[in-house]
JSON list of C-alpha atoms in Angstrom, two decimals:
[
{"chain": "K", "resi": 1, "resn": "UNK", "atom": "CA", "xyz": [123.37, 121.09, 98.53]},
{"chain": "K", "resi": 2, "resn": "UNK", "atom": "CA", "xyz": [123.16, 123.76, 95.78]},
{"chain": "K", "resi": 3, "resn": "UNK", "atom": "CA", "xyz": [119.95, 124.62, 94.57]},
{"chain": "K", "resi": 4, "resn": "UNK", "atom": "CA", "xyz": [119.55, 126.22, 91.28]},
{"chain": "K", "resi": 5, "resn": "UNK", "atom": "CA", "xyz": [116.13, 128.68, 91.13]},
{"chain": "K", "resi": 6, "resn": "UNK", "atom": "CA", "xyz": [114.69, 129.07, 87.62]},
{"chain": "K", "resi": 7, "resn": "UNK", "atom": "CA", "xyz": [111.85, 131.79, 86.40]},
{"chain": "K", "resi": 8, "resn": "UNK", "atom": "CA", "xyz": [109.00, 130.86, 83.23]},
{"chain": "K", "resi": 9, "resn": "UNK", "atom": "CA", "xyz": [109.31, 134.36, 82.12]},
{"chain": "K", "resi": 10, "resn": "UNK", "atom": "CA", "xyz": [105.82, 133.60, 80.66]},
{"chain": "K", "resi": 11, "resn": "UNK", "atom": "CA", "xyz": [104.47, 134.08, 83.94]},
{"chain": "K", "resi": 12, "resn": "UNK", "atom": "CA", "xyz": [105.87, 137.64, 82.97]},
{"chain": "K", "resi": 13, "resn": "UNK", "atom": "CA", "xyz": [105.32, 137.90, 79.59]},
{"chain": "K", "resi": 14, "resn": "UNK", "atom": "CA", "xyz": [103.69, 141.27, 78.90]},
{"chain": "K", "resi": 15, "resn": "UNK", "atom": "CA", "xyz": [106.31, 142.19, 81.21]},
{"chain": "K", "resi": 16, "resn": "UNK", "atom": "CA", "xyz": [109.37, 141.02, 79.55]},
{"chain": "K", "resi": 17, "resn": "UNK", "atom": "CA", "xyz": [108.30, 142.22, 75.90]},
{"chain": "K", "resi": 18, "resn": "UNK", "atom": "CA", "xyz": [108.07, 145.62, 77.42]},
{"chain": "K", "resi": 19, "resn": "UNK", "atom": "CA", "xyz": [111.59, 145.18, 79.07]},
{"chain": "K", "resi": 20, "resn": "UNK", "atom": "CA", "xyz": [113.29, 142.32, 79.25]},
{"chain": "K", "resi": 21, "resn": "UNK", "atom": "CA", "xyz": [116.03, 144.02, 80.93]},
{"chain": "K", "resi": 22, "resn": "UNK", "atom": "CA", "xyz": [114.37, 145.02, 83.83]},
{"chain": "K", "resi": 23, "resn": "UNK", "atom": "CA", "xyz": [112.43, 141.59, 84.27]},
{"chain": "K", "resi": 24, "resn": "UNK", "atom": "CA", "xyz": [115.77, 139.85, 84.50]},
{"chain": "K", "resi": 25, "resn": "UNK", "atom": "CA", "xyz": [116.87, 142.35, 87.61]},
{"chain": "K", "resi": 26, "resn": "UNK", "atom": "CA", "xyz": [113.97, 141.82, 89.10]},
{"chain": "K", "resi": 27, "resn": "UNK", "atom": "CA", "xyz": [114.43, 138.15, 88.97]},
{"chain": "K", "resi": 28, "resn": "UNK", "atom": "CA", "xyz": [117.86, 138.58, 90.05]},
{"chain": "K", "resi": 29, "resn": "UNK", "atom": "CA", "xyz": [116.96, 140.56, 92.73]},
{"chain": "K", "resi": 30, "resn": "UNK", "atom": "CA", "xyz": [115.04, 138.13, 93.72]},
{"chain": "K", "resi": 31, "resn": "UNK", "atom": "CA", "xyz": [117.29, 135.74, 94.16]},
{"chain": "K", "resi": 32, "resn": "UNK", "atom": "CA", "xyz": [117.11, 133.83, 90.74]},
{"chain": "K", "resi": 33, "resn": "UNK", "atom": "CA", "xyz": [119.66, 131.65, 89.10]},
{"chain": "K", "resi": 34, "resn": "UNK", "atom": "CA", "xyz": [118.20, 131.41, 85.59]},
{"chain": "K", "resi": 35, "resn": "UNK", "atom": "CA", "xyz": [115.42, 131.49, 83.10]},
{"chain": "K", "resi": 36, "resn": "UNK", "atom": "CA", "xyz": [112.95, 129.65, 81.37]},
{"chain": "K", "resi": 37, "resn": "UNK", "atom": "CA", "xyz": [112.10, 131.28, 77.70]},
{"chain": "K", "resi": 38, "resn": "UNK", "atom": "CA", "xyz": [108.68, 131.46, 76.27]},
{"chain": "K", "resi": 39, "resn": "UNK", "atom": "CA", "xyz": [109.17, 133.38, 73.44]},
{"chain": "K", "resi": 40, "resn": "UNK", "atom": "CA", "xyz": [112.29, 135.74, 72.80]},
{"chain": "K", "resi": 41, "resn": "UNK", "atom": "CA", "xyz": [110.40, 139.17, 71.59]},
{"chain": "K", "resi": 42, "resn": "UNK", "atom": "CA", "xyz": [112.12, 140.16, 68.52]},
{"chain": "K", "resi": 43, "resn": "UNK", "atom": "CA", "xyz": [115.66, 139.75, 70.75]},
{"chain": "K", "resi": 44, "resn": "UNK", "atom": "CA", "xyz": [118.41, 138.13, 69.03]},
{"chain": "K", "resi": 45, "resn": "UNK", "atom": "CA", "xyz": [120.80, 135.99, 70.95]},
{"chain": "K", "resi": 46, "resn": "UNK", "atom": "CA", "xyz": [123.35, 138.40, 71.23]},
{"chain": "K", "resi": 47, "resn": "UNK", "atom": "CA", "xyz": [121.12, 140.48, 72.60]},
{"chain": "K", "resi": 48, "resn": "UNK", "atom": "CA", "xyz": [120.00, 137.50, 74.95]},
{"chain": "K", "resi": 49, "resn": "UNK", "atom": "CA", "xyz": [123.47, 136.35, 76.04]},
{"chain": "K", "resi": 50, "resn": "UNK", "atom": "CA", "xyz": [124.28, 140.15, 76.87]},
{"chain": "K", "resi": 51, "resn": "UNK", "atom": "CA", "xyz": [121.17, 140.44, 79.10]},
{"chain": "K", "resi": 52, "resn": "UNK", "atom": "CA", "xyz": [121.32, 137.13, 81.10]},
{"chain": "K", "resi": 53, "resn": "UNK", "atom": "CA", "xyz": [125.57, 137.92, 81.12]},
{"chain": "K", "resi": 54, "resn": "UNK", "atom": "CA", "xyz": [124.67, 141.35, 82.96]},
{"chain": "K", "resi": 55, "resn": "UNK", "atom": "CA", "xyz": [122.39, 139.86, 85.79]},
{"chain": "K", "resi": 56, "resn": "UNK", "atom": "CA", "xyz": [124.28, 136.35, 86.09]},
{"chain": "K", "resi": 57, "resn": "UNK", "atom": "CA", "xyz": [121.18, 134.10, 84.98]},
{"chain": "K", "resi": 58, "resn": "UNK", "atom": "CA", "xyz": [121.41, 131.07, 82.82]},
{"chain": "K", "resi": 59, "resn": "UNK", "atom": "CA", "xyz": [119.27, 129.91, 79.82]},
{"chain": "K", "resi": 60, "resn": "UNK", "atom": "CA", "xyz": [117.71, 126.93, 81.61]},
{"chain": "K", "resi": 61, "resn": "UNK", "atom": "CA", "xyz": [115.22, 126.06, 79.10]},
{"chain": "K", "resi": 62, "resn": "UNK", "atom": "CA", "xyz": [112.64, 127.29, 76.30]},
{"chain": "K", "resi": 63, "resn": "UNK", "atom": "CA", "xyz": [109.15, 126.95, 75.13]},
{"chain": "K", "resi": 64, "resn": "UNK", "atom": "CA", "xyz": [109.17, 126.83, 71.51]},
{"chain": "K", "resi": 65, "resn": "UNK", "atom": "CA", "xyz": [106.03, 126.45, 69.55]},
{"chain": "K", "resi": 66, "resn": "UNK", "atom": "CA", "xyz": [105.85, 123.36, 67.51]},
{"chain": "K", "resi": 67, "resn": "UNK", "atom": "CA", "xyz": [105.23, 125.29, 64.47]},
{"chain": "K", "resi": 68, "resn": "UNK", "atom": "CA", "xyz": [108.04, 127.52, 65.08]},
{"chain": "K", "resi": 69, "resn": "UNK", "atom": "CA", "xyz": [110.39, 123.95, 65.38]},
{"chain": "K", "resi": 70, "resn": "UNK", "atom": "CA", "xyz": [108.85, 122.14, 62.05]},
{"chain": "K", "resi": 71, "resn": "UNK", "atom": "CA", "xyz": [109.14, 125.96, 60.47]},
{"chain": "K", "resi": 72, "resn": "UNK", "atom": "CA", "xyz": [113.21, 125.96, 61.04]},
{"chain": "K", "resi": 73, "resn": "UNK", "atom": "CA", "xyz": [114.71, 122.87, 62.95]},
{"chain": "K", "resi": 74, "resn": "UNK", "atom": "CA", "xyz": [118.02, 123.89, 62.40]},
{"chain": "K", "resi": 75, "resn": "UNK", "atom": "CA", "xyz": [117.93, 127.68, 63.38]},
{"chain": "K", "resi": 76, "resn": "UNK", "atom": "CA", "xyz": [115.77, 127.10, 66.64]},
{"chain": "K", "resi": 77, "resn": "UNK", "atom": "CA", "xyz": [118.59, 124.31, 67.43]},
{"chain": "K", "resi": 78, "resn": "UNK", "atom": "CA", "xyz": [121.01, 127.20, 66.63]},
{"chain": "K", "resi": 79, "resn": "UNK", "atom": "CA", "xyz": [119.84, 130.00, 68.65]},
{"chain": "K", "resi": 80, "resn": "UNK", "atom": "CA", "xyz": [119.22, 127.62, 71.59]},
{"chain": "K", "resi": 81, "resn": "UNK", "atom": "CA", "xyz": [122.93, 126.80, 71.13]},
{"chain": "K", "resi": 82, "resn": "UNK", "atom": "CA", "xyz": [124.06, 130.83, 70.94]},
{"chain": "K", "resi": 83, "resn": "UNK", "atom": "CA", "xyz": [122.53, 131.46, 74.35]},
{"chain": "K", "resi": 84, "resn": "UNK", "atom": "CA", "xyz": [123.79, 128.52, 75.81]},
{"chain": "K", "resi": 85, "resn": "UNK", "atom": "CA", "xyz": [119.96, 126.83, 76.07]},
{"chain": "K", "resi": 86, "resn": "UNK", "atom": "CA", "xyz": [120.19, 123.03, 77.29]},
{"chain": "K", "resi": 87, "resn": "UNK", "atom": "CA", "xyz": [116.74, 121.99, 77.05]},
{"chain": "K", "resi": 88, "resn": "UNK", "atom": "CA", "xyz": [114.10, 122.83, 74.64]},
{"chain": "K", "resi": 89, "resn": "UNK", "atom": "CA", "xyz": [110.41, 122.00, 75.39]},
{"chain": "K", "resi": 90, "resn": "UNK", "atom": "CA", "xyz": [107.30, 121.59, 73.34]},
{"chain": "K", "resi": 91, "resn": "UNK", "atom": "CA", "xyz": [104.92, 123.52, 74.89]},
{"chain": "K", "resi": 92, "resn": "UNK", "atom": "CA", "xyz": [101.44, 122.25, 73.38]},
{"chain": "K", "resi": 93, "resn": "UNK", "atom": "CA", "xyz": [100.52, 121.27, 70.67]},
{"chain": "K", "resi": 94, "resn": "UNK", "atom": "CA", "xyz": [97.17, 122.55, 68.39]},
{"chain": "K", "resi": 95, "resn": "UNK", "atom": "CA", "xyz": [93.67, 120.65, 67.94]},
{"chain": "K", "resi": 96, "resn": "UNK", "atom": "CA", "xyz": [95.01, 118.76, 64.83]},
{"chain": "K", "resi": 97, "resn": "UNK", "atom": "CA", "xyz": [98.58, 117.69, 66.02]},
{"chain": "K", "resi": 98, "resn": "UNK", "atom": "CA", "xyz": [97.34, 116.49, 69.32]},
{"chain": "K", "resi": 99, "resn": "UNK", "atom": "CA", "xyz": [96.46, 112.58, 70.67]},
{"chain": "K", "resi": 100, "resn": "UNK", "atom": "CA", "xyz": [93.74, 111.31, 68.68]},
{"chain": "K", "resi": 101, "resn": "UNK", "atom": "CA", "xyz": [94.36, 113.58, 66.12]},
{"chain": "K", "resi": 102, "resn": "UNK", "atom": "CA", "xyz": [94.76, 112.83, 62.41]},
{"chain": "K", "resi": 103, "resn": "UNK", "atom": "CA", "xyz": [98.05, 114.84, 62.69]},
{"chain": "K", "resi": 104, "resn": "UNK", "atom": "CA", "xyz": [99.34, 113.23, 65.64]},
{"chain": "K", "resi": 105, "resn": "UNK", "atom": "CA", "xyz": [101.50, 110.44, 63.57]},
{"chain": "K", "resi": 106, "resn": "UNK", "atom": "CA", "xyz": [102.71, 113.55, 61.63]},
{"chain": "K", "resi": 107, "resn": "UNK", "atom": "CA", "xyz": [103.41, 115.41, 65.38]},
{"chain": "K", "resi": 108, "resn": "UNK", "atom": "CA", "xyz": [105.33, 111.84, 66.70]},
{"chain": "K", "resi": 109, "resn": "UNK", "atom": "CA", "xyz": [107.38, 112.01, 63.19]},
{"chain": "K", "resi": 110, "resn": "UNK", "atom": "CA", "xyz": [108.58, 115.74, 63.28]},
{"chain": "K", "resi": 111, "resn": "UNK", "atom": "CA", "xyz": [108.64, 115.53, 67.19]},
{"chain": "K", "resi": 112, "resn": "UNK", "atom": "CA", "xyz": [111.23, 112.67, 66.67]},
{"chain": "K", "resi": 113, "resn": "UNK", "atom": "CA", "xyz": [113.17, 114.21, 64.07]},
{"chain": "K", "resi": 114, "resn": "UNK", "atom": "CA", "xyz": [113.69, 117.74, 65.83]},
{"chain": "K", "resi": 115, "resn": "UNK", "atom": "CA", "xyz": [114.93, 115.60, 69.13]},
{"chain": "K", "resi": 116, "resn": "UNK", "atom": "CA", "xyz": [117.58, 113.65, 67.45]},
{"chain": "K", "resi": 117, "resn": "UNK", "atom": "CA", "xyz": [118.78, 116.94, 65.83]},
{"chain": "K", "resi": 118, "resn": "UNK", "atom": "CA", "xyz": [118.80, 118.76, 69.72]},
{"chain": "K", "resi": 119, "resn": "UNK", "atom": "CA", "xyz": [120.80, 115.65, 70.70]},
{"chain": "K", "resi": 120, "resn": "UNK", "atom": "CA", "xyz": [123.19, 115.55, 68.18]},
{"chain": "K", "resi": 121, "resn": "UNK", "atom": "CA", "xyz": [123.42, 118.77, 69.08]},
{"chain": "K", "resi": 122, "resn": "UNK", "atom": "CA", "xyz": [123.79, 118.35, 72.76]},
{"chain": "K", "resi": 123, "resn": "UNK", "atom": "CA", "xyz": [120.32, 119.78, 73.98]},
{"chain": "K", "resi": 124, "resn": "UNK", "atom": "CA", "xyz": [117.43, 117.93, 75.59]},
{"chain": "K", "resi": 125, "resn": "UNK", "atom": "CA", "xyz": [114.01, 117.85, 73.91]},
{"chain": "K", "resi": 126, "resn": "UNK", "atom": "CA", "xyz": [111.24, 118.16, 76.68]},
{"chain": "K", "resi": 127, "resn": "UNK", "atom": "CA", "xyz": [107.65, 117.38, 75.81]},
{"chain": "K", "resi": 128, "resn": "UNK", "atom": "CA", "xyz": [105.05, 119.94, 78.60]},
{"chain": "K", "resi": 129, "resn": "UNK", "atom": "CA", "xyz": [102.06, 118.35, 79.01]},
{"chain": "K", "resi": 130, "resn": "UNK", "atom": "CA", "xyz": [98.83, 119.45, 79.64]},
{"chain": "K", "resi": 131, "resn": "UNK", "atom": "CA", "xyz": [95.18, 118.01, 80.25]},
{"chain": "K", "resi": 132, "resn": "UNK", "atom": "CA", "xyz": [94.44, 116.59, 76.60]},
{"chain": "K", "resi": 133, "resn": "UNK", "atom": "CA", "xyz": [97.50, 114.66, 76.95]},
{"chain": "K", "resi": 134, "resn": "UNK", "atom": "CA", "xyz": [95.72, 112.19, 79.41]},
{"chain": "K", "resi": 135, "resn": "UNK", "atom": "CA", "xyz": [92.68, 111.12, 77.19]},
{"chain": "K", "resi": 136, "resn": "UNK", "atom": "CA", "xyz": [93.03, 107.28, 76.43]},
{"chain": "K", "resi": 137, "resn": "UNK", "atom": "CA", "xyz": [94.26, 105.73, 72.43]},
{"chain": "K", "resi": 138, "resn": "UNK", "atom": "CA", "xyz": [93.65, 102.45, 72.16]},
{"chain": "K", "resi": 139, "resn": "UNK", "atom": "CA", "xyz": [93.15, 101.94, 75.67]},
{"chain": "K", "resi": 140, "resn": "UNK", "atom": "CA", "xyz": [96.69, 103.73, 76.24]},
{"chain": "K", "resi": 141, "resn": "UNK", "atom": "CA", "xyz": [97.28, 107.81, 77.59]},
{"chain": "K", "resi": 142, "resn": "UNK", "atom": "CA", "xyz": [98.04, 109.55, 74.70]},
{"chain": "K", "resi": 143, "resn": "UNK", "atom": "CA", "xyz": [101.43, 111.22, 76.92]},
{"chain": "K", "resi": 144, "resn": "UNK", "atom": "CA", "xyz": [102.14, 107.28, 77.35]},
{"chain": "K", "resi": 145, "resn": "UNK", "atom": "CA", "xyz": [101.36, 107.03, 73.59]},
{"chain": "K", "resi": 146, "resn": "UNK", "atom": "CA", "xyz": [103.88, 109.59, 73.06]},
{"chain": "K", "resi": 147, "resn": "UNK", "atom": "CA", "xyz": [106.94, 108.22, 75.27]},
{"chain": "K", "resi": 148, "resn": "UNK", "atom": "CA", "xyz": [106.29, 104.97, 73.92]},
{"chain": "K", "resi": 149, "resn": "UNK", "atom": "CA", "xyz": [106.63, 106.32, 70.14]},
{"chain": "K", "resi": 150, "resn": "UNK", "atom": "CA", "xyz": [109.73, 108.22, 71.10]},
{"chain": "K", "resi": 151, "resn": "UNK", "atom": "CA", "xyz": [112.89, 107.22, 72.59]},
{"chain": "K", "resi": 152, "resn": "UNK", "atom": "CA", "xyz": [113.55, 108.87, 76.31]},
{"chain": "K", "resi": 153, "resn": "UNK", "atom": "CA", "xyz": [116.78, 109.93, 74.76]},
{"chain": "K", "resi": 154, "resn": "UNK", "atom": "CA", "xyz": [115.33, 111.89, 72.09]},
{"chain": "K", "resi": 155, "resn": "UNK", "atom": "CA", "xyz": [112.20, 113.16, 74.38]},
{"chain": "K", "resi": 156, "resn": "UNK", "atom": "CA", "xyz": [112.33, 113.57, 77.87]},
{"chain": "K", "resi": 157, "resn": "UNK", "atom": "CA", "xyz": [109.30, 114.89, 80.09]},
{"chain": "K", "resi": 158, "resn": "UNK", "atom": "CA", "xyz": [108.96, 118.44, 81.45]},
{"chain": "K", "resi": 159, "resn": "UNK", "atom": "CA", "xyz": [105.56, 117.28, 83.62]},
{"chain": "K", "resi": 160, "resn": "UNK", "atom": "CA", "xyz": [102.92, 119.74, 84.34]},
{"chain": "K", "resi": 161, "resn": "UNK", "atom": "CA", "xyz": [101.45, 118.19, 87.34]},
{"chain": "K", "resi": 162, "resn": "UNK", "atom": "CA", "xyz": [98.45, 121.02, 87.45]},
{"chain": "K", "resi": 163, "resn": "UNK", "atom": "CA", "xyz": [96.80, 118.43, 85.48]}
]
């Protein structure tokens, strides 16, 4: 069996905005086989590609902040695409977007709509949970709430299981 081994370069965030070169030979060096973006740090995807092309690594996945999706569906979907970036998570989302929220409907809606444009597009919107996620709506999780709302083919899970 071949087992893939992927890095959350936020775990090495202050790191990797310093040099994200050398993060990805130390992952490398440590026997990685890819990445997980949280944040790109003013790179562009050429710049991206050239890096994870140098050490071997693949763009497994990527936080991206829901603001940053609803800001510019089309050119997150496009730089995800440039760097080769199957899956794209939602990371968290604020005080007024989350379950039980007045903006959560609103949060469902664009959620929704930026996962059938990653499909069409042939990448995976992932929804990361956290603890809020698991307060009760109507007698219902509001991370049930959520994969109820959506289709599992336009939102998958990436499950935190800290909580």
């Amino acid at each position: 069996m071949d087992i893939k081994l992927g890095y959350q370069i936020y775990s090495a965030r202050e790191e990797a905005e310093k040099d994200f070169d050398a993060v990805c030979a130390k992952l490398k060096e440590f026997g990685y086989d890819g990445v997980e973006f949280a944040g790109f740090y003013g790179y562009t995807a050429e710049d991206i590609i050239a890096v994870l092309k140098k050490y071997d690594l693949a763009a497994v996945s990527s936080h991206v902040p829901y603001d940053s999706i609803i800001a510019d569906m089309d050119g997150t979907i496009a730089f995800h695409k440039a760097i080769g970036c199957k899956f794209i998570a939602v990371p968290y989302l604020d005080e007024a977007t989350r379950p039980g929220a007045a903006g959560f409907a609103t949060a469902l809606r664009n959620i929704a709509a930026f996962g059938a444009k990653c499909k069409e597009a042939g990448i995976q919107l992932l929804y990361h949970n956290h603890d809020f996620e698991f307060i009760k709506m109507s007698g219902q999780y509001g991370l049930d709430f959520m994969y109820d709302a959506i289709p599992a083919d336009i939102l998958a899970t990436e499950l935190d299981t800290c909580w």
